[in-house]
PDB file of C-alpha atoms in Angstrom:
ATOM      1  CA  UNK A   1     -55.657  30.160  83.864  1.00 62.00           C
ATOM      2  CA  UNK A   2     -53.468  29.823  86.873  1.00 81.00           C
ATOM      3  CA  UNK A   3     -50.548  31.008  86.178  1.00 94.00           C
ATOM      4  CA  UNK A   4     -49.012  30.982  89.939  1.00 97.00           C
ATOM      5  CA  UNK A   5     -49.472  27.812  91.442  1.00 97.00           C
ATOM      6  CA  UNK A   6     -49.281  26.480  94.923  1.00 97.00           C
ATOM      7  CA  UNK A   7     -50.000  23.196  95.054  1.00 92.00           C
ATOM      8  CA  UNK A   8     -49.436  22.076  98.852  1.00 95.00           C
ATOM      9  CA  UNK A   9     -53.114  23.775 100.756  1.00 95.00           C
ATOM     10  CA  UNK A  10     -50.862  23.136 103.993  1.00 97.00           C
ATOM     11  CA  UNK A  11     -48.199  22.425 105.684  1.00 97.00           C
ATOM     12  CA  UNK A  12     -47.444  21.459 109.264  1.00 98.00           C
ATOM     13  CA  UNK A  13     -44.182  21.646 110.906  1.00 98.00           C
ATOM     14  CA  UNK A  14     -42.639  22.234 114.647  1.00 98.00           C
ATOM     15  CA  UNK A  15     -41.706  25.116 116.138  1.00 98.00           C
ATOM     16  CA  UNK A  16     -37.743  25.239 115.503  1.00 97.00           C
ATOM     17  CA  UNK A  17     -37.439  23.161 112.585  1.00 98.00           C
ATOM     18  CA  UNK A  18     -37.379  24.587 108.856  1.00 98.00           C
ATOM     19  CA  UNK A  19     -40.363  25.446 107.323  1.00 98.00           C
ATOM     20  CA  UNK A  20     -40.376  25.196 103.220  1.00 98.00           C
ATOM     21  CA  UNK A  21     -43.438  26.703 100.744  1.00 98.00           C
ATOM     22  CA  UNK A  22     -43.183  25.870  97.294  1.00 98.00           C
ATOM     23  CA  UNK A  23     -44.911  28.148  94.369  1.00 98.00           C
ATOM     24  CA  UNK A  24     -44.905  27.031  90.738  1.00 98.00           C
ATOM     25  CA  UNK A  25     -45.271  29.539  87.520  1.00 97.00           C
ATOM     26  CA  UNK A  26     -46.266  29.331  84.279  1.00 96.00           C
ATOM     27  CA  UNK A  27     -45.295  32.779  82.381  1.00 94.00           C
ATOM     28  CA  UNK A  28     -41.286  33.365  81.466  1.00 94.00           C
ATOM     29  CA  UNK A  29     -42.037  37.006  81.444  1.00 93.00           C
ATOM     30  CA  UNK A  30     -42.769  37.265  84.913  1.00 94.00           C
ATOM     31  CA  UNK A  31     -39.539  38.789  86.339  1.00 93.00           C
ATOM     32  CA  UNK A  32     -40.617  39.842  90.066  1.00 95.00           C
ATOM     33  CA  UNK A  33     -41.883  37.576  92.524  1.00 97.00           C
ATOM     34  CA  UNK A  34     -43.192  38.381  96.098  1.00 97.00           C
ATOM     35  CA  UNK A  35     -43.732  36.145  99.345  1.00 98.00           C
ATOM     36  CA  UNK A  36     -46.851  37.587 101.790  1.00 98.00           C
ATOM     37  CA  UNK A  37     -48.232  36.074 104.878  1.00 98.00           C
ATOM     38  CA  UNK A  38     -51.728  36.736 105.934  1.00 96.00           C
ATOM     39  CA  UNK A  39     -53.553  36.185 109.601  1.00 94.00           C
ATOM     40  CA  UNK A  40     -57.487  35.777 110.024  1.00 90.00           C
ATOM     41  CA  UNK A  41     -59.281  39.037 109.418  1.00 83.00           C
ATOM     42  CA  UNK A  42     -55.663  40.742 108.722  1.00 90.00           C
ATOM     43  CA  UNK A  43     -54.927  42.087 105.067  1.00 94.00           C
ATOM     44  CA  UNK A  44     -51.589  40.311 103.420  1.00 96.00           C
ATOM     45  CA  UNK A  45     -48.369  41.784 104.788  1.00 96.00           C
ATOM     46  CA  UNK A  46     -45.469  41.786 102.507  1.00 96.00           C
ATOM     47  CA  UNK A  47     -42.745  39.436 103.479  1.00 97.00           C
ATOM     48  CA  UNK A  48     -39.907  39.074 100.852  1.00 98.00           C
ATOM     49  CA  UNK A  49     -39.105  39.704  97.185  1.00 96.00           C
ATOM     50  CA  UNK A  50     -36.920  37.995  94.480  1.00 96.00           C
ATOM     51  CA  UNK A  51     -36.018  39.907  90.817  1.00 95.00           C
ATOM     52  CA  UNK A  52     -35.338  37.315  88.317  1.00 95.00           C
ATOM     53  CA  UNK A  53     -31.340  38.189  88.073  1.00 94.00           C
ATOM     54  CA  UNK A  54     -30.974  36.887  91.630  1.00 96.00           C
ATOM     55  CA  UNK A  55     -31.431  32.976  92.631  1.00 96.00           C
ATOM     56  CA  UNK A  56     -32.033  33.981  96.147  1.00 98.00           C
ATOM     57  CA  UNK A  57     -32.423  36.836  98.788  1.00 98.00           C
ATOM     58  CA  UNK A  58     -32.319  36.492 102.469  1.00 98.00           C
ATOM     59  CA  UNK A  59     -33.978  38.507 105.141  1.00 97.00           C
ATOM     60  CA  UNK A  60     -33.700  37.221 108.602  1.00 97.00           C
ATOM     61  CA  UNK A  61     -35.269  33.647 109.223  1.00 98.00           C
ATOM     62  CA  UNK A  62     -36.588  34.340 105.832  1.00 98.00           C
ATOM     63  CA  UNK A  63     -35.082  33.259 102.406  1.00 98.00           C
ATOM     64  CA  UNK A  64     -36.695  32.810  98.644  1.00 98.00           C
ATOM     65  CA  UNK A  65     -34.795  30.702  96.465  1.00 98.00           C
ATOM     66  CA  UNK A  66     -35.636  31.175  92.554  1.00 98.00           C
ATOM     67  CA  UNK A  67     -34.930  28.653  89.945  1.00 97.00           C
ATOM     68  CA  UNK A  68     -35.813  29.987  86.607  1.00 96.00           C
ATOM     69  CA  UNK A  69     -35.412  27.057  84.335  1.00 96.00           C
ATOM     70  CA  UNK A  70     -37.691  25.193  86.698  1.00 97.00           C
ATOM     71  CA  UNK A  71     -40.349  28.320  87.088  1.00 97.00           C
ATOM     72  CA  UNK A  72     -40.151  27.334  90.902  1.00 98.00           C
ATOM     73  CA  UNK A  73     -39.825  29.431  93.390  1.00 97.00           C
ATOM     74  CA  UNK A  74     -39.493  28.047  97.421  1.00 98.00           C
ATOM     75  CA  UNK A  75     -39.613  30.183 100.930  1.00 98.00           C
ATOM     76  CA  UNK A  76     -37.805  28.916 103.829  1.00 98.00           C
ATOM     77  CA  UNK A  77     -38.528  29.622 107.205  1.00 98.00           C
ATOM     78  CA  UNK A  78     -35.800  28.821 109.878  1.00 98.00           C
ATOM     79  CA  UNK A  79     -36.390  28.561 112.615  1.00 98.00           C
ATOM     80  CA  UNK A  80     -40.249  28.038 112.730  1.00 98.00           C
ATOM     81  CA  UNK A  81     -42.277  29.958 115.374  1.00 97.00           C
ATOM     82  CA  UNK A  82     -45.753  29.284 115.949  1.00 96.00           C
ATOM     83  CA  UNK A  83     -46.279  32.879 115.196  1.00 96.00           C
ATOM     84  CA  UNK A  84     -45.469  32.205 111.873  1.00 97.00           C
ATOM     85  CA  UNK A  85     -48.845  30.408 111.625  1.00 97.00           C
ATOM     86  CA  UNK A  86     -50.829  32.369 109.233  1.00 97.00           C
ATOM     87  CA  UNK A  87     -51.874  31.891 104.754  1.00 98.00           C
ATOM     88  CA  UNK A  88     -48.656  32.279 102.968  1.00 98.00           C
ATOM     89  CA  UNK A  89     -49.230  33.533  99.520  1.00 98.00           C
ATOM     90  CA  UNK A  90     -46.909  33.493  96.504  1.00 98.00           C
ATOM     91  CA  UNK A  91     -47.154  36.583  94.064  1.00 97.00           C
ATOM     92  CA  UNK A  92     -45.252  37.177  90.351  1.00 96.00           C
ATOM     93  CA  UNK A  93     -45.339  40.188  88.104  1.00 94.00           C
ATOM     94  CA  UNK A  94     -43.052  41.300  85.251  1.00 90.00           C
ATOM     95  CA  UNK A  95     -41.944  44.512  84.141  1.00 84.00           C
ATOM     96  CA  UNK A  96     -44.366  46.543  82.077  1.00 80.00           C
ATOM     97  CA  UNK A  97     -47.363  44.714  83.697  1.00 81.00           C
ATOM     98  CA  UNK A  98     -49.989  46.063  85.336  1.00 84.00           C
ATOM     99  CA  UNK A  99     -50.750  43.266  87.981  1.00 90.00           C
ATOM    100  CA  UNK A 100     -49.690  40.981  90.353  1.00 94.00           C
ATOM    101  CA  UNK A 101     -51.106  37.812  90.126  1.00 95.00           C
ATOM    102  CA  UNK A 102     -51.006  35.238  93.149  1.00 97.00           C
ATOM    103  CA  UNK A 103     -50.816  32.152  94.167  1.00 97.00           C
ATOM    104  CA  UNK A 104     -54.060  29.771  96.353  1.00 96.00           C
ATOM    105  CA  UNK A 105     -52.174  30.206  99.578  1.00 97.00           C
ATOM    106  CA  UNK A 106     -50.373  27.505 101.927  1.00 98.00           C
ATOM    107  CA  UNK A 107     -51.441  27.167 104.972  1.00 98.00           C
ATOM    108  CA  UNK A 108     -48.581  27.064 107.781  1.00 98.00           C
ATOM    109  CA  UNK A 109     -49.267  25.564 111.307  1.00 98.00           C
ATOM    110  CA  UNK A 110     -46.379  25.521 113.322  1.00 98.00           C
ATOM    111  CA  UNK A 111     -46.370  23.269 115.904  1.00 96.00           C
ATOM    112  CA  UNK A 112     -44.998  24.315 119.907  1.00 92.00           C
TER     113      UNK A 112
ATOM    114  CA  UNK B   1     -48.663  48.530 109.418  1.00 65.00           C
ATOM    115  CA  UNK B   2     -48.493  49.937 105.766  1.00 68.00           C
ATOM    116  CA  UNK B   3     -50.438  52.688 105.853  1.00 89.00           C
ATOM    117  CA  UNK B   4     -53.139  52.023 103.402  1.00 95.00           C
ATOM    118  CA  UNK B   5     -56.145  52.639 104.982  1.00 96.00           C
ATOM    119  CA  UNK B   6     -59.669  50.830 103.771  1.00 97.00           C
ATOM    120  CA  UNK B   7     -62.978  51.501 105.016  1.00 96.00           C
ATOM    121  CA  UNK B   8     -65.828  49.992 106.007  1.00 97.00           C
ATOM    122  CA  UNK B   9     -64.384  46.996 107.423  1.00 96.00           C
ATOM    123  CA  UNK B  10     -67.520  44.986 107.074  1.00 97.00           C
ATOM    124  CA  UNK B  11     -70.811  45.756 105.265  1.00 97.00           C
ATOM    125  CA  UNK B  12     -73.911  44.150 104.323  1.00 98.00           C
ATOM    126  CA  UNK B  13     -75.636  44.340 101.144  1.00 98.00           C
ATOM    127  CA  UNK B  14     -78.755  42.921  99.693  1.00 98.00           C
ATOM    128  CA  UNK B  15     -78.509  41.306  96.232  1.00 98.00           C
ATOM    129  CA  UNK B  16     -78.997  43.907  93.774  1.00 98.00           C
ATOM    130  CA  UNK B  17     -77.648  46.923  95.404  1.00 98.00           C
ATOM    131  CA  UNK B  18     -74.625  49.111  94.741  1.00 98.00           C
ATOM    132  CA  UNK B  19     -71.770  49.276  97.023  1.00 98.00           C
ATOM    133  CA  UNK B  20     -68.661  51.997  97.385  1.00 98.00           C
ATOM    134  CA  UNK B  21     -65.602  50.798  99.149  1.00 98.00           C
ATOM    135  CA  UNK B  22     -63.116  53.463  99.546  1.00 98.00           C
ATOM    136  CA  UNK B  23     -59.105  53.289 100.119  1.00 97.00           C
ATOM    137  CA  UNK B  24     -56.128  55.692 101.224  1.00 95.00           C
ATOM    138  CA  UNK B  25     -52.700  55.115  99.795  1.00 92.00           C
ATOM    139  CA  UNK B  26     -49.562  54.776 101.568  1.00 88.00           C
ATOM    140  CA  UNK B  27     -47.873  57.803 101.576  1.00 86.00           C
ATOM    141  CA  UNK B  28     -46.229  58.478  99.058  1.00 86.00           C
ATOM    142  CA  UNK B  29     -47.144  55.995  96.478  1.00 88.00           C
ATOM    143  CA  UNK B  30     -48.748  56.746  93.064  1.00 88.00           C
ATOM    144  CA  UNK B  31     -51.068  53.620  91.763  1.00 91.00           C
ATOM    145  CA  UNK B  32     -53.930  51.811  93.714  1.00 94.00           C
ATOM    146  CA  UNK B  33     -54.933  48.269  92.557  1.00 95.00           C
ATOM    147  CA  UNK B  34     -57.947  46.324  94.100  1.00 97.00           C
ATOM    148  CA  UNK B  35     -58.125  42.792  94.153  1.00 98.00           C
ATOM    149  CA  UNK B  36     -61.488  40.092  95.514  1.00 98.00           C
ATOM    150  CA  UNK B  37     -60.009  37.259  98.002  1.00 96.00           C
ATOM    151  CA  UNK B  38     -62.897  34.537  98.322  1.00 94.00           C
ATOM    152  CA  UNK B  39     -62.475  32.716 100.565  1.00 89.00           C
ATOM    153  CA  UNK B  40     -59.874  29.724 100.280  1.00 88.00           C
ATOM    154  CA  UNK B  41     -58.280  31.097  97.035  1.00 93.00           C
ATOM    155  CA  UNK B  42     -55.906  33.985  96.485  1.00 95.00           C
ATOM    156  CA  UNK B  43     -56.089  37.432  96.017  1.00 97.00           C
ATOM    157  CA  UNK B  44     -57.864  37.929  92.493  1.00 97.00           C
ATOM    158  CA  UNK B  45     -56.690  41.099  90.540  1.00 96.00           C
ATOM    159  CA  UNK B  46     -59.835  43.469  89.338  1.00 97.00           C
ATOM    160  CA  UNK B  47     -58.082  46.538  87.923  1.00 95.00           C
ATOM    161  CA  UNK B  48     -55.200  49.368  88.940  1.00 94.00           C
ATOM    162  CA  UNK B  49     -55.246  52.686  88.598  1.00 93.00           C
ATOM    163  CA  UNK B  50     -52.337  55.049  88.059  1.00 89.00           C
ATOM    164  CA  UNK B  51     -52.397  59.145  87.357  1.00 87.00           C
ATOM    165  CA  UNK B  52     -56.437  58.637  87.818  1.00 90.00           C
ATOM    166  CA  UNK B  53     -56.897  56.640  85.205  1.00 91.00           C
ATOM    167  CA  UNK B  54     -57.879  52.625  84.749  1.00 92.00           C
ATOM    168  CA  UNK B  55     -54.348  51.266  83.610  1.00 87.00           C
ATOM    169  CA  UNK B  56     -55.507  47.878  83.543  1.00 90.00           C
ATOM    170  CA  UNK B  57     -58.082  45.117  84.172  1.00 94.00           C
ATOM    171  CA  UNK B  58     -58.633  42.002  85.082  1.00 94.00           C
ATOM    172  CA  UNK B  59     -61.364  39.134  84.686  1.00 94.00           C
ATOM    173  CA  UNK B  60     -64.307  41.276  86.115  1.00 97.00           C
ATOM    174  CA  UNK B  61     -67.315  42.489  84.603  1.00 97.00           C
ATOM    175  CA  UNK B  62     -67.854  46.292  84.028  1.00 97.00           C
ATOM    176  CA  UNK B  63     -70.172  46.438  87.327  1.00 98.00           C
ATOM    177  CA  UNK B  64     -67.125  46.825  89.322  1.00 98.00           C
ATOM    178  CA  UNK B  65     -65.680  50.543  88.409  1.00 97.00           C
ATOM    179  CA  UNK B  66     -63.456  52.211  90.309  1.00 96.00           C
ATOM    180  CA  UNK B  67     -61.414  55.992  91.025  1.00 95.00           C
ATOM    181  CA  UNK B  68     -58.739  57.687  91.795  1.00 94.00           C
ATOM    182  CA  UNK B  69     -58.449  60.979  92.866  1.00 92.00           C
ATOM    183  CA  UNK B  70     -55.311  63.351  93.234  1.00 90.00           C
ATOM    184  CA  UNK B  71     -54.167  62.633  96.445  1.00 86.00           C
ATOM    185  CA  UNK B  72     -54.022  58.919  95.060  1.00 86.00           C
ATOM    186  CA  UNK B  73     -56.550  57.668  97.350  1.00 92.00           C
ATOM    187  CA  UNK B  74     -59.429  55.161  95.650  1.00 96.00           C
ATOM    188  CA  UNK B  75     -62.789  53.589  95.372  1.00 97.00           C
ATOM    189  CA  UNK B  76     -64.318  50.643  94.333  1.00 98.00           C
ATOM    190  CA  UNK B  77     -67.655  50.606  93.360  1.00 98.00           C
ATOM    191  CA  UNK B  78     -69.576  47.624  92.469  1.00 98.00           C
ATOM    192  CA  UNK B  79     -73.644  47.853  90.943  1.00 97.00           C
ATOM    193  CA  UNK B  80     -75.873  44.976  91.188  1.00 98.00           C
ATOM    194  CA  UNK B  81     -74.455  43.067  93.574  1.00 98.00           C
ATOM    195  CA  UNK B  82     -74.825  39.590  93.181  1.00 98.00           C
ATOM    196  CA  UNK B  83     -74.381  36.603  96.060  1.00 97.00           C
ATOM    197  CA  UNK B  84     -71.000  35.884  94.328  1.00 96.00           C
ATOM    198  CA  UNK B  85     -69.921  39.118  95.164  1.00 98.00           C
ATOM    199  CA  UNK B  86     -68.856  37.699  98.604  1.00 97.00           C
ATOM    200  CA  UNK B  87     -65.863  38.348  99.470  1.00 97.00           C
ATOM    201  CA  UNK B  88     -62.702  40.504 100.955  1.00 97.00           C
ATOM    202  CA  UNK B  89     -62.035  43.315  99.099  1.00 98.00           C
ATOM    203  CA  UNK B  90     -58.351  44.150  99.206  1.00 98.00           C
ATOM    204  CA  UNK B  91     -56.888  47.718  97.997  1.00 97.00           C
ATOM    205  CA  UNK B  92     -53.169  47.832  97.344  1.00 96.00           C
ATOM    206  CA  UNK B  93     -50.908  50.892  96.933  1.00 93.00           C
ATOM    207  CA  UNK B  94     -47.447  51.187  95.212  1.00 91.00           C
ATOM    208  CA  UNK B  95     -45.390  53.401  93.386  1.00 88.00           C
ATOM    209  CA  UNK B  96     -44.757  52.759  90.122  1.00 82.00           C
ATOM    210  CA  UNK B  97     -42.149  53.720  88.275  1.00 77.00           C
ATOM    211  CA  UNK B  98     -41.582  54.644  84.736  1.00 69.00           C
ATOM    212  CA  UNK B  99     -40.397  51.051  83.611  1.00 67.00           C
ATOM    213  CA  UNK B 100     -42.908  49.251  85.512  1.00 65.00           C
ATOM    214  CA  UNK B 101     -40.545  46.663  86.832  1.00 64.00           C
ATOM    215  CA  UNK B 102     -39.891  45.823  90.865  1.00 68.00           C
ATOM    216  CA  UNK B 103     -43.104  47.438  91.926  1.00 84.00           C
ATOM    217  CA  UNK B 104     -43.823  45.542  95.450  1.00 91.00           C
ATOM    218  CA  UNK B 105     -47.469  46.285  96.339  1.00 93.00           C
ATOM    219  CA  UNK B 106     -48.724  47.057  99.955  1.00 95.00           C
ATOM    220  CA  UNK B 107     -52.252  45.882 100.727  1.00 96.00           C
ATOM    221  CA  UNK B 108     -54.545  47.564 103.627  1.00 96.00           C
ATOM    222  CA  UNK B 109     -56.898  45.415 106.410  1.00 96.00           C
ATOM    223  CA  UNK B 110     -59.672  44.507 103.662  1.00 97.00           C
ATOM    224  CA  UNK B 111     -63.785  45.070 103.233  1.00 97.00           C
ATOM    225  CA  UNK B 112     -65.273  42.068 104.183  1.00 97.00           C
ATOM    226  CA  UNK B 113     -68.861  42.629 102.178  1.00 97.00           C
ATOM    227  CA  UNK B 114     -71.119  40.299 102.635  1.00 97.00           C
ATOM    228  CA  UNK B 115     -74.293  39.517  99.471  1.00 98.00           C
ATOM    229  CA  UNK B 116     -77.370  38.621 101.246  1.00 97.00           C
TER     230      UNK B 116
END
């Protein structure tokens, strides 16, 4: 039952171009979504958030777009830096829950 | 850095055996959820706990168990560890609030425990 979906495993892109991760969900309940990026032997850091009353939120080179009809949520990353490299994961909850539930991770390799 | 705090880093079990992992919250922060990353998939959610009590579970059997003790930090124990057991162990603290809505959770470095 996956209920947060990310179907691209990776993506490759170079270093000053835009960088785009895509996440999928299943559940309309789900009214907080989260963005984390994780390096080798690192636990996830936290990256950016998204409540369901806003269709996007901007934090840097970092912005998640929300599209509720769809149940799609997308990252972008401009400009890429290869030290963005690293597992992006894609994370929902909803209020009242207990968990966050995530996504299978994209793999990002920016190219210098 | 978030300030959770897990410990060991890496351990090595034999199949069979029990295993405590233990976790400090961020500071400041009142619930501690653990998930199990294998590797190639995303973090999997076992249970939370909030005021020292299980406030929910996930898709685990009752082998793993867990704590919480008043200064909000945590364990997670597992019993008869099996080779499936494999896996990062990831603790996560946040604060929760009384609506249970918003609640971004901060994870610490991970247990890598190995199931030999």
């Amino acid at each position: 039952d996956q209920q947060v979906k990310q179907n691209s495993p990776s993506l490759s892109v170079q270093e000053g171009r835009i960088s785009i991760l895509n996440c999928d969900y299943t559940n309309s309940m789900f009214d907080y979504f989260l963005w984390y990026k994780k390096y080798p032997a690192e636990g996830p850091t936290f990256l950016i958030s998204i409540s369901s009353i806003k269709d996007k939120n901007e934090d840097g080179r970092f912005t998640v777009f929300l599209n509720k009809s769809a149940k799609h949520l997308s990252l972008h990353i401009v400009p890429s830096q290869p030290g963005d490299s690293a597992v992006y994961f894609c994370a929902a909850s909803r209020t009242g829950g207990f968990k966050t539930i995530f996504g299978a991770g994209t793999r990002l390799f920016v190219k210098a | 850095e978030t300030g959770v705090t897990q410990s060991p880093t890496h351990l090595i079990k034999t199949r069979g055996q029990q295993v405590t992992l233990r976790c400090s919250s961020q500071s400041g922060h009142n619930t501690v959820s653990w998930y199990q990353q294998a590797l190639g998939q995303g973090p999997q959610f076992i249970f939370q706990y909030y005021r020292e009590e299980e406030n929910g579970r996930g898709n685990f059997p009752p082998r793993f168990s867990g704590l919480q003790f008043p200064n909000y930090s945590s364990e997670l124990n597992v019993n008869a560890l099996e080779l499936d057991d494999s896996a990062l162990y990831l603790c996560a603290s946040s604060f929760r609030t009384v609506r249970g809505s918003g609640n971004t959770i901060y994870f610490g470095e991970g247990s890598w425990l190995t199931v030999v």
